Coordinates of C-alpha atoms in Angstrom, one line a residue:
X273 CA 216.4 202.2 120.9
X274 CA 216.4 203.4 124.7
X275 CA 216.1 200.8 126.9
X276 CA 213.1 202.3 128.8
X277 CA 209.5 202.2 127.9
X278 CA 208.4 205.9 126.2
X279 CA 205.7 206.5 129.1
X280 CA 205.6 204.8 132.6
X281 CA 203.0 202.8 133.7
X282 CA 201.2 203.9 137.1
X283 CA 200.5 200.8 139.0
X284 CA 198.6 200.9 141.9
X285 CA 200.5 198.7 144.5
X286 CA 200.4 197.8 148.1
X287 CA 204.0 198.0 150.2
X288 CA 204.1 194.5 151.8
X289 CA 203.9 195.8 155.0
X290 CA 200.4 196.7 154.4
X291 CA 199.4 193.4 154.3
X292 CA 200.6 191.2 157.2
X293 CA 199.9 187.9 158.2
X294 CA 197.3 187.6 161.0
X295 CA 196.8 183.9 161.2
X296 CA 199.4 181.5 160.3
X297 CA 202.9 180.2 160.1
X298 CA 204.1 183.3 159.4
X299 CA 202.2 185.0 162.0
X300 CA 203.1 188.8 162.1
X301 CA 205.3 188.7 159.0
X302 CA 204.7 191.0 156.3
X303 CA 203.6 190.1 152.6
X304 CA 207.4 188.5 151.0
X305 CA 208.2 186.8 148.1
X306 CA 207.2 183.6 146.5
X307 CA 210.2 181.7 148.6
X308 CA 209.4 183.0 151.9
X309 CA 205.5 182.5 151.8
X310 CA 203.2 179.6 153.1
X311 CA 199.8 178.5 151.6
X312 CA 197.0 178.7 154.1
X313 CA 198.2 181.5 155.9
X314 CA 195.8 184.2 156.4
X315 CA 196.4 187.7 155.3
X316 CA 194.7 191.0 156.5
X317 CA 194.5 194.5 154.5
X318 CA 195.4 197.1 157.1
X319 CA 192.9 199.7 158.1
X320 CA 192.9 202.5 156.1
X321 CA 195.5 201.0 154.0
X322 CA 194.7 202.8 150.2
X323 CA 197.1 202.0 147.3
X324 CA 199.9 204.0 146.1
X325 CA 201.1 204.7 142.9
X326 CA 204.2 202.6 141.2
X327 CA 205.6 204.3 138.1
X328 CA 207.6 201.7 136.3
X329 CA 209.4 201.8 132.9
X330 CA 209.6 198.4 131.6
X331 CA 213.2 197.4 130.6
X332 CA 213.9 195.1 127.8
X333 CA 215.7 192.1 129.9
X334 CA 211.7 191.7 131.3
X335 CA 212.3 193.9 134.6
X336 CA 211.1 197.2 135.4
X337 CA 213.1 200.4 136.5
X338 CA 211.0 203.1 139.1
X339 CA 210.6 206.1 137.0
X340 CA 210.9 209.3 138.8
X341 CA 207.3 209.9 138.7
X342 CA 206.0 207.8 141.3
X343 CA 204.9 207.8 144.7
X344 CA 206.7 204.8 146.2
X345 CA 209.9 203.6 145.9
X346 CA 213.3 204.6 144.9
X347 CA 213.7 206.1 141.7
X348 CA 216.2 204.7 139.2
X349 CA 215.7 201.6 141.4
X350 CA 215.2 198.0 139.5
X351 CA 212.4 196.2 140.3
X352 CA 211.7 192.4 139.7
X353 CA 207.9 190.6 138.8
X354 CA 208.2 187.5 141.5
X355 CA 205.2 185.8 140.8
X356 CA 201.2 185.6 140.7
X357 CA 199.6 184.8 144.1
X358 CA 196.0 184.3 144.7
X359 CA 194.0 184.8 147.8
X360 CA 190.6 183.5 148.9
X361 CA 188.6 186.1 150.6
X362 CA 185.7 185.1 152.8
X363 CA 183.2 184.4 150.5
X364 CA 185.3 182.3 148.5
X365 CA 185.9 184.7 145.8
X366 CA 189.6 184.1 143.7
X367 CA 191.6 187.5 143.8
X368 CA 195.2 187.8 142.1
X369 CA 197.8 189.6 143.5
X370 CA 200.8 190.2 141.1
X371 CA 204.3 190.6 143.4
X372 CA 207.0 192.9 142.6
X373 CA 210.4 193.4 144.1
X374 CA 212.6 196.3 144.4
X375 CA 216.3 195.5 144.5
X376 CA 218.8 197.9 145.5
X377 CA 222.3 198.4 144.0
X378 CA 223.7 195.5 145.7
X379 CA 220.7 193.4 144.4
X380 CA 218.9 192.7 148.1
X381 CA 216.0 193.5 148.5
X382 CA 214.9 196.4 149.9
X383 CA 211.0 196.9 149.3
X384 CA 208.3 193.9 148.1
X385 CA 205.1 195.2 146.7
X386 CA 201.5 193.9 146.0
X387 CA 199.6 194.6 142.8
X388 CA 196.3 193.3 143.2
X389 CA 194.1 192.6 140.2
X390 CA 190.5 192.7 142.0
X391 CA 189.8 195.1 145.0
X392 CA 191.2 194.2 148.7
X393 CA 189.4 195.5 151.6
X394 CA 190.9 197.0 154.9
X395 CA 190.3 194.8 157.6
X396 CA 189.2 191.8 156.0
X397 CA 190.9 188.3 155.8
X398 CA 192.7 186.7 152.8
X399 CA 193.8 182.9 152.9
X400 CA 197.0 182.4 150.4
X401 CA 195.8 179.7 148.5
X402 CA 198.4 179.7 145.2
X403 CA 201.6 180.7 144.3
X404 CA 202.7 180.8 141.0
X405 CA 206.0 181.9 139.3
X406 CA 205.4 180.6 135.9
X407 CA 202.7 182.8 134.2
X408 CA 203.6 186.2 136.6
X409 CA 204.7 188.1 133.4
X410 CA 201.8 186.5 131.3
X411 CA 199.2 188.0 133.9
X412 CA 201.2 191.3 133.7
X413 CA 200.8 191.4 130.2
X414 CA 197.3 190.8 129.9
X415 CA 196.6 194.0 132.1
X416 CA 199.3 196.2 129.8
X417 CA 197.0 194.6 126.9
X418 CA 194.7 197.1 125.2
X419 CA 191.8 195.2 123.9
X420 CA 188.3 195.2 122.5
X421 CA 185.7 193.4 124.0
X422 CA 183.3 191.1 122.3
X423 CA 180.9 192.8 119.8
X424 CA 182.4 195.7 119.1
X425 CA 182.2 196.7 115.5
X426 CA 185.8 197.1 114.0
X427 CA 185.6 199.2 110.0
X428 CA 187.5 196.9 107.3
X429 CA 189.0 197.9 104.3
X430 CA 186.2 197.2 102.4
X431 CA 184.2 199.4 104.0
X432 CA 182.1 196.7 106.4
X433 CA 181.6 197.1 109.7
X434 CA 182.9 194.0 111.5
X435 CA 182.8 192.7 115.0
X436 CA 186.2 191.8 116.7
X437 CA 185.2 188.1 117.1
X438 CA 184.4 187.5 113.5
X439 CA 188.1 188.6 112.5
X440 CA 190.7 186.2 110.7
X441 CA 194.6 186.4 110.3
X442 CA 195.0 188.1 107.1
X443 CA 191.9 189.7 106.8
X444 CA 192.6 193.9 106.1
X445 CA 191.8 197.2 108.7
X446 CA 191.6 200.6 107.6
X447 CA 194.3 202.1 109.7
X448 CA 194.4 206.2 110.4
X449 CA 198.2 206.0 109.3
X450 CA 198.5 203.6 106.8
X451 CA 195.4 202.4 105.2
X452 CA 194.5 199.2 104.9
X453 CA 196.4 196.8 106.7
X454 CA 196.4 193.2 107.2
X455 CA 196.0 191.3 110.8
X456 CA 198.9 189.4 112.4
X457 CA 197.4 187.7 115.4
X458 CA 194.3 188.0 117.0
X459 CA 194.4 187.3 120.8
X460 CA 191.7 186.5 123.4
X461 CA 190.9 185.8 127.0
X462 CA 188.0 186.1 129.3
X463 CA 188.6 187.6 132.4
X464 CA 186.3 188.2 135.8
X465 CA 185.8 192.4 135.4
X466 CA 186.9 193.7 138.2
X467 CA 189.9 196.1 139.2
X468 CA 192.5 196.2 136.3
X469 CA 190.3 194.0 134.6
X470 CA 187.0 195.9 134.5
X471 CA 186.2 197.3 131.3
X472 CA 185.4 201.0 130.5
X473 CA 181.8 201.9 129.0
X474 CA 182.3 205.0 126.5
X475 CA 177.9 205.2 125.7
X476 CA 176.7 206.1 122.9
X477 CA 177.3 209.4 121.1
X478 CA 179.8 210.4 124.0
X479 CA 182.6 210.6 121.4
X480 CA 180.8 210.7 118.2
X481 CA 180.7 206.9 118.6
X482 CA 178.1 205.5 116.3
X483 CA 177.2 202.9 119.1
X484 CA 178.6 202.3 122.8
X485 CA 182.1 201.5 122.8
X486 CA 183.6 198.9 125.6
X487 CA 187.3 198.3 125.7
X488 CA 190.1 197.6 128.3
X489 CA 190.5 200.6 130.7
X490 CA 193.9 201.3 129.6
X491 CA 193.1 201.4 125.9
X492 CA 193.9 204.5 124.5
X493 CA 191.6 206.5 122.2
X494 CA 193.2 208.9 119.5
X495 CA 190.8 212.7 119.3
X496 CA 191.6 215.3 116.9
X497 CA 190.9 218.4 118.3
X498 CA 189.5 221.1 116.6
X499 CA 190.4 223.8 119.0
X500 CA 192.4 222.7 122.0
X501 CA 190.0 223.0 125.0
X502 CA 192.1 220.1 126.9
X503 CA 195.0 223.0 126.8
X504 CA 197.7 219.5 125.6
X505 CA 199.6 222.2 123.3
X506 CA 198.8 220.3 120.4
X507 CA 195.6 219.3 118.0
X508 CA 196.0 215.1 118.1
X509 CA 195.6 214.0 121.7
X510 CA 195.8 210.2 122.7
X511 CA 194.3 209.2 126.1
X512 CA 193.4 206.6 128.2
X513 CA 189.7 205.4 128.7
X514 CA 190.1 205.1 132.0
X515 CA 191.1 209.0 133.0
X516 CA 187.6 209.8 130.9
X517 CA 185.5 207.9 133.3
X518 CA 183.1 210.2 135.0
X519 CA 180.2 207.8 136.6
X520 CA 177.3 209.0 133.7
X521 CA 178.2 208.5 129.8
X522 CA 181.1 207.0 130.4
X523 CA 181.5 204.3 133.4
X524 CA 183.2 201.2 134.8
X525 CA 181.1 197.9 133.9
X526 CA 182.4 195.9 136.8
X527 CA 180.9 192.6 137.5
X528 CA 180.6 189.0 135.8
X529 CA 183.0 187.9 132.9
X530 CA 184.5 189.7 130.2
X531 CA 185.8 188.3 126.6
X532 CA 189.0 190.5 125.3
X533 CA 190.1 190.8 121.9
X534 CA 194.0 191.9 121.2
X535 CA 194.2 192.5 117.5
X536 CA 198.6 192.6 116.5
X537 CA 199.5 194.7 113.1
X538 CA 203.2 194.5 111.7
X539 CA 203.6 198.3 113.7
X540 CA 201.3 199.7 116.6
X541 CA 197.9 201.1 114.5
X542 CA 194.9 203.2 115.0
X543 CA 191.9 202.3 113.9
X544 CA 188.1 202.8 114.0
X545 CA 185.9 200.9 116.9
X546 CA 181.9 202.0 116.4
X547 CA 183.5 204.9 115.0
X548 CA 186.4 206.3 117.4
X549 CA 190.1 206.3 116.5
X550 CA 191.4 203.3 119.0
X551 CA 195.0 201.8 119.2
X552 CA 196.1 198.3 118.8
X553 CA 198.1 196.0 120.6
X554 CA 201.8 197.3 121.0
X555 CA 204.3 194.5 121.4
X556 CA 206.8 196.0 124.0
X557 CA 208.8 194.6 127.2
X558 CA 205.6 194.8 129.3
X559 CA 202.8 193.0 126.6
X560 CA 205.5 190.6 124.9
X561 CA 204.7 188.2 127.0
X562 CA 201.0 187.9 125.8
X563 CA 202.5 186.2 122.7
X564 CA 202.1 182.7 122.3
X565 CA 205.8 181.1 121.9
X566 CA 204.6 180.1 118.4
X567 CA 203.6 183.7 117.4
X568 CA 206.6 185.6 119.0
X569 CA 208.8 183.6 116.8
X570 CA 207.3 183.4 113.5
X571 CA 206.2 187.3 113.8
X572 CA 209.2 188.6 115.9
X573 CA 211.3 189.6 112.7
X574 CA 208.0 191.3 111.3
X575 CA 206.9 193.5 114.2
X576 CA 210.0 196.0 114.0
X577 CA 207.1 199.1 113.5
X578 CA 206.4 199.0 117.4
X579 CA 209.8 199.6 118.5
X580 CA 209.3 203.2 116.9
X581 CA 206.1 204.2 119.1
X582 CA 205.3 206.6 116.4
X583 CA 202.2 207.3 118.8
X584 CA 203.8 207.4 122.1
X585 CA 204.1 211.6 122.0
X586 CA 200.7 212.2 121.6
X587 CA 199.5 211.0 125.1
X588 CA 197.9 213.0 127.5
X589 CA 198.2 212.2 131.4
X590 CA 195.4 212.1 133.9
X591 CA 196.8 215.6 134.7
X592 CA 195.0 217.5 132.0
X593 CA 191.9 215.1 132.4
X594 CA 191.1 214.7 136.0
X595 CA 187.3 216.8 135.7
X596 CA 184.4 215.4 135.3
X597 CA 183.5 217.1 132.0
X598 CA 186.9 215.9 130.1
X599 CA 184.7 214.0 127.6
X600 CA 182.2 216.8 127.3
X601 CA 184.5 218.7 126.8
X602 CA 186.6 216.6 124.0
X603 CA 183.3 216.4 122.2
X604 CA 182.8 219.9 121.7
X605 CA 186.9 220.4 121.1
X606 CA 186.3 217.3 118.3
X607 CA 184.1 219.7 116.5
X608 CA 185.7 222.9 117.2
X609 CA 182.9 224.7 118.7

């Protein structure tokens, strides 16, 4: 097995020099790692900063290596998850901002990065008011997590139509691969839903879903196409919900709290939410972490079907999806018309 991830993952990061100190005892320094910071001191976004894209191949030894598709930072470069730091904004509002550090071939460090998991604003002040370098790669993992939120209807092997939340360990899925399968784990967190953490709204009918369909942004959705209209070179596409978003049928739900489901099989599945093809949670370097100590060990000999990433070829980039009729279009590629 390669010691890189299949596909990178496209952060969106801030280079630590977008976000200096402006009040403080570190007055006029720029964003550093967990060592080198101070609680209290204030932090301001800089005008017109906008986030740039990190492409990252998780390694298995937990760290990341920048993939040549990415808009900051050295390729081939290794790059380190520091810790979990959360700002206070002005009206008292939490926000999360995961740090990563590049090393160079020497080991120093040569860039520090911000990763923020609700929106910053240019201009505006942040007060450091954590620092945590415990549960950085547990945070990480839950946004690499494809999950379900509450109430959506999951089809057994029976033929019922079950919601996520009423599933038990051992209880069987009809899988597109395999058929029915039983569950390993069943995972869950609530989460505020914003940034990385807002869910993505797929309405009704949009994908021939029976019902509207609300899962993580990331989580990946399996079409057969009839005819290719997406021009992928191939019939069986797998895409991300997020690059389908288009503001009308299907849409951010930002706002309030969010319940997520992660449902584990013995190898990465597909299977049916309100009637669309989904994936399941893939235990690799960048998710392993969302495993419970317990779970990772009892299951860790059993889960040797998601090294293969049987699915991992059929993904489709943003490239072929960035128009605003990509789902439309699917759709009408879905029945061949």
């Amino acid at each position: 097995m390669s010691d890189l991830s299949e596909t990178a993952q496209a952060l969106q990061v801030y280079p630590a020099e977008m976000l200096p100190v402006s009040n403080g005892a570190n007055f006029g320094d720029s964003l550093s790692f967990a060592a080198d910071l101070m609680l209290d001191d204030i932090y301001e976004l800089a005008a017109g900063a906008a986030p740039l894209m990190l492409g990252l191949h998780a390694l298995e030894n937990g760290h990341f290596r920048v993939a040549d598709s990415t808009e900051v930072g050295a390729p081939g470069a290794t790059v380190v998850l520091d810790s979990c730091v959360t700002f206070m904004d002005s009206q008292s509002q939490a926000i999360e901002c995961l740090l990563l550090v590049e090393v160079d071939s020497e080991g120093h460090v040569a860039r520090i990065y911000a990763m923020p998991l609700a929106p910053l604003v240019p201009k505006h002040d942040y007060r450091l008011v954590g620092i945590d370098t415990d549960n950085a790669p547990l945070r990480f993992a839950q946004v690499a997590c494809v999950s379900f939120t509450r109430g959506t209807k999951l089809a057994m092997a029976t033929g019922e139509q079950r919601a996520v939340e009423d599933l038990r360990i051992g209880e069987k899925i009809l899988t597109r691969d395999d058929g029915p399968q039983p569950v390993r784990w069943i995972g869950q967190n609530t989460v505020r839903a914003i940034g990385d953490f807002a869910p993505v709204m797929i309405t009704k009918g949009t994908l021939h879903n029976e019902n509207d369909l609300l899962v993580s942004p990331d989580h990946r959705l399996f079409i057969y196409q009839r005819s290719d209209k997406l021009g992928a070179g191939r019939a069986e596409v797998l895409l991300k919900a997020r690059h389908l978003v288009n503001g009308d049928t299907v849409y951010v739900q930002d706002g309030g709290f969010v319940d997520y489901y992660q449902i584990l099989f013995d190898a990465h599945q597909i299977v049916f939410a309100e009637g669309i093809a989904a994936e399941t949670l893939l235990i690799d370097p960048r998710t392993r972490s969302a495993l419970p100590d317990n779970v990772a060990d009892t299951l860790g000999g059993t889960l040797a079907g998601h090294k293969h990433r049987v699915h991992g070829k059929f993904e489709v980039g943003k490239r072929l999806l960035s128009r605003p009729d990509a789902a439309e279009l699917l759709l009408r590629a879905s029945k061949g018309g």
